[in-house]
mmCIF file of C-alpha atoms in Angstrom:
data_model
loop_
_atom_site.group_PDB
_atom_site.id
_atom_site.type_symbol
_atom_site.label_atom_id
_atom_site.label_comp_id
_atom_site.label_asym_id
_atom_site.label_seq_id
_atom_site.Cartn_x
_atom_site.Cartn_y
_atom_site.Cartn_z
ATOM 1 C CA MET A 1 -11.768 -26.514 10.544
ATOM 2 C CA ASN A 2 -11.158 -22.801 10.185
ATOM 3 C CA ILE A 3 -7.617 -21.920 9.124
ATOM 4 C CA GLN A 4 -6.568 -18.309 9.239
ATOM 5 C CA TYR A 5 -3.352 -16.434 9.435
ATOM 6 C CA LYS A 6 -2.627 -13.204 11.192
ATOM 7 C CA GLU A 7 -1.781 -10.577 8.592
ATOM 8 C CA LEU A 8 0.823 -12.697 6.877
ATOM 9 C CA ALA A 9 3.197 -10.971 4.532
ATOM 10 C CA LEU A 10 2.678 -13.862 2.098
ATOM 11 C CA PRO A 11 -0.726 -14.519 0.559
ATOM 12 C CA VAL A 12 -1.533 -18.107 1.502
ATOM 13 C CA SER A 13 -4.325 -19.011 -0.914
ATOM 14 C CA LYS A 14 -7.825 -20.093 0.012
ATOM 15 C CA ARG A 15 -7.273 -23.218 -2.115
ATOM 16 C CA PHE A 16 -4.235 -24.135 -0.013
ATOM 17 C CA THR A 17 -5.910 -23.477 3.351
ATOM 18 C CA ASN A 18 -9.004 -25.431 2.255
ATOM 19 C CA ALA A 19 -6.869 -28.409 1.167
ATOM 20 C CA ILE A 20 -5.039 -28.464 4.516
ATOM 21 C CA ALA A 21 -8.292 -28.015 6.450
ATOM 22 C CA ASP A 22 -9.886 -30.912 4.540
ATOM 23 C CA LEU A 23 -6.881 -33.147 5.204
ATOM 24 C CA VAL A 24 -6.876 -32.438 8.929
ATOM 25 C CA THR A 25 -10.667 -32.727 9.240
ATOM 26 C CA GLN A 26 -10.642 -36.140 7.527
ATOM 27 C CA HIS A 27 -8.200 -37.417 10.139
ATOM 28 C CA GLN A 28 -10.058 -36.051 13.169
ATOM 29 C CA ILE A 29 -7.015 -34.502 14.759
ATOM 30 C CA THR A 30 -7.249 -33.193 18.299
ATOM 31 C CA GLY A 31 -4.910 -30.935 20.218
ATOM 32 C CA ASP A 32 -3.766 -27.348 19.893
ATOM 33 C CA SER A 33 -0.964 -27.853 17.375
ATOM 34 C CA ILE A 34 -0.516 -29.969 14.274
ATOM 35 C CA THR A 35 2.591 -30.945 12.334
ATOM 36 C CA ILE A 36 2.054 -32.412 8.869
ATOM 37 C CA ASN A 37 4.867 -34.172 7.005
ATOM 38 C CA PHE A 38 4.545 -34.872 3.278
ATOM 39 C CA ARG A 39 7.009 -37.365 1.785
ATOM 40 C CA ASP A 40 7.702 -38.798 -1.662
ATOM 41 C CA PRO A 41 8.720 -42.378 -0.818
ATOM 42 C CA ASN A 42 10.940 -42.473 -3.920
ATOM 43 C CA TYR A 43 12.853 -39.263 -3.177
ATOM 44 C CA SER A 44 16.592 -39.783 -2.760
ATOM 45 C CA ALA A 45 19.826 -37.853 -3.144
ATOM 46 C CA GLU A 46 20.808 -40.019 -6.101
ATOM 47 C CA ASN A 47 17.533 -40.105 -8.034
ATOM 48 C CA GLY A 48 15.834 -36.868 -7.014
ATOM 49 C CA GLY A 49 12.081 -36.698 -6.743
ATOM 50 C CA PHE A 50 9.657 -34.467 -4.906
ATOM 51 C CA HIS A 51 11.024 -32.632 -1.883
ATOM 52 C CA PRO A 52 9.735 -33.498 1.589
ATOM 53 C CA VAL A 53 7.599 -30.768 3.146
ATOM 54 C CA GLU A 54 6.741 -30.096 6.770
ATOM 55 C CA MET A 55 4.195 -27.595 8.036
ATOM 56 C CA ARG A 56 2.979 -26.663 11.471
ATOM 57 C CA LEU A 57 -0.270 -25.069 12.533
ATOM 58 C CA GLU A 58 -1.317 -23.892 15.983
ATOM 59 C CA LYS A 59 -4.777 -23.285 17.344
ATOM 60 C CA HIS A 60 -5.559 -19.822 18.657
ATOM 61 C CA GLY A 61 -9.088 -19.594 19.953
ATOM 62 C CA ASP A 62 -11.282 -21.287 17.371
ATOM 63 C CA THR A 63 -8.951 -20.767 14.398
ATOM 64 C CA TRP A 64 -5.751 -22.393 13.216
ATOM 65 C CA GLN A 65 -2.731 -20.378 12.113
ATOM 66 C CA PHE A 66 0.239 -21.415 10.007
ATOM 67 C CA CYS A 67 3.492 -21.290 11.980
ATOM 68 C CA TYR A 68 5.857 -22.439 9.242
ATOM 69 C CA ILE A 69 6.128 -24.341 5.992
ATOM 70 C CA THR A 70 9.501 -25.948 5.247
ATOM 71 C CA ASP A 71 10.579 -27.620 2.005
ATOM 72 C CA PHE A 72 13.640 -29.874 2.351
ATOM 73 C CA THR A 73 16.227 -31.018 -0.180
ATOM 74 C CA TYR A 74 19.258 -33.252 -0.154
ATOM 75 C CA VAL A 75 22.590 -31.456 0.067
ATOM 76 C CA GLY A 76 25.769 -33.373 -0.622
ATOM 77 C CA ILE A 77 26.659 -36.445 -2.630
ATOM 78 C CA GLY A 78 26.022 -40.148 -2.137
ATOM 79 C CA PRO A 79 26.121 -41.525 1.389
ATOM 80 C CA PHE A 80 27.153 -38.103 2.714
ATOM 81 C CA ALA A 81 23.984 -36.364 1.494
ATOM 82 C CA GLU A 82 21.775 -34.895 4.204
ATOM 83 C CA LEU A 83 18.349 -33.337 4.161
ATOM 84 C CA ALA A 84 18.535 -29.582 4.658
ATOM 85 C CA LYS A 85 16.054 -26.743 4.539
ATOM 86 C CA ASP A 86 15.648 -25.606 0.960
ATOM 87 C CA LEU A 87 12.831 -23.119 1.520
ATOM 88 C CA ASP A 88 11.556 -22.143 4.948
ATOM 89 C CA PHE A 89 8.606 -19.783 5.303
ATOM 90 C CA ASP A 90 8.476 -18.935 9.025
ATOM 91 C CA PHE A 91 5.258 -16.992 9.457
ATOM 92 C CA GLN A 92 5.648 -16.573 13.223
ATOM 93 C CA ALA A 93 9.130 -15.062 13.030
ATOM 94 C CA GLY A 94 8.412 -13.184 9.786
ATOM 95 C CA VAL A 95 11.452 -14.592 8.016
ATOM 96 C CA PHE A 96 12.239 -16.602 4.892
ATOM 97 C CA GLN A 97 15.277 -18.844 4.753
ATOM 98 C CA ASN A 98 16.860 -20.642 1.822
ATOM 99 C CA LEU A 99 20.321 -22.023 1.105
ATOM 100 C CA HIS A 100 21.553 -18.468 0.497
ATOM 101 C CA GLY A 101 20.554 -16.938 3.814
ATOM 102 C CA LEU A 102 17.865 -15.471 6.024
ATOM 103 C CA PHE A 103 15.603 -12.686 4.749
ATOM 104 C CA PRO A 104 12.462 -10.777 5.713
ATOM 105 C CA ILE A 105 9.535 -12.946 4.637
ATOM 106 C CA GLU A 106 8.249 -10.238 2.288
ATOM 107 C CA VAL A 107 11.209 -11.027 0.010
ATOM 108 C CA ALA A 108 9.664 -14.461 -0.661
ATOM 109 C CA LEU A 109 6.362 -13.295 -2.168
ATOM 110 C CA ASP A 110 7.010 -14.596 -5.694
ATOM 111 C CA ILE A 111 8.779 -17.777 -4.651
ATOM 112 C CA TYR A 112 6.026 -18.637 -2.161
ATOM 113 C CA GLN A 113 3.315 -18.339 -4.809
ATOM 114 C CA ILE A 114 5.290 -20.563 -7.193
ATOM 115 C CA TRP A 115 6.068 -23.054 -4.412
ATOM 116 C CA GLU A 116 2.437 -23.244 -3.261
ATOM 117 C CA GLY A 117 1.084 -23.851 -6.784
ATOM 118 C CA ASN A 118 3.674 -26.558 -7.443
ATOM 119 C CA PHE A 119 3.092 -28.230 -4.076
ATOM 120 C CA LEU A 120 -0.676 -28.382 -4.572
ATOM 121 C CA HIS A 121 -0.184 -29.871 -8.040
ATOM 122 C CA TYR A 122 2.256 -32.517 -6.798
ATOM 123 C CA TRP A 123 0.007 -33.381 -3.838
ATOM 124 C CA GLN A 124 -3.437 -33.282 -5.412
ATOM 125 C CA ALA A 125 -2.958 -33.897 -9.136
ATOM 126 C CA LEU A 126 0.105 -36.166 -9.162
ATOM 127 C CA ASN A 127 -0.546 -37.785 -5.762
ATOM 128 C CA VAL A 128 3.180 -38.267 -5.073
ATOM 129 C CA PHE A 129 3.131 -37.744 -1.306
ATOM 130 C CA THR A 130 2.448 -39.921 1.658
ATOM 131 C CA PHE A 131 1.814 -37.917 4.786
ATOM 132 C CA GLN A 132 1.803 -38.132 8.544
ATOM 133 C CA ILE A 133 -0.066 -35.857 10.907
ATOM 134 C CA ALA A 134 0.938 -35.447 14.536
ATOM 135 C CA SER A 135 -0.856 -33.342 17.101
ATOM 136 C CA ASP A 136 0.270 -31.951 20.444
#
């Protein structure tokens, strides 16, 4: 699986794209778009844990491109807590969104690099996520 991205303002690492490509290849996904959901089964508003992450890729020709990567967090207290976007890197629209607002994606350069390194560590080294892959 060849994953590329069209002149993204954020430097998605080769390590990250290879890890996603390996995951998708192992599961023999077909279709022209893929949505991957990573979940920590123990994550809750009360106890914390590792944030859920969703990413979408779309096929263009013979390559796959990242559309977005969204990291969710609980907002609120107790039974009123709801999952909300914590960090949203929307590569197609060229915007970054967090709980403080909507910004040009270039603003998120440092936070993306930190997020990506942490996510890969949680996923590959700590093995905290279960995941689901859906294709369209």
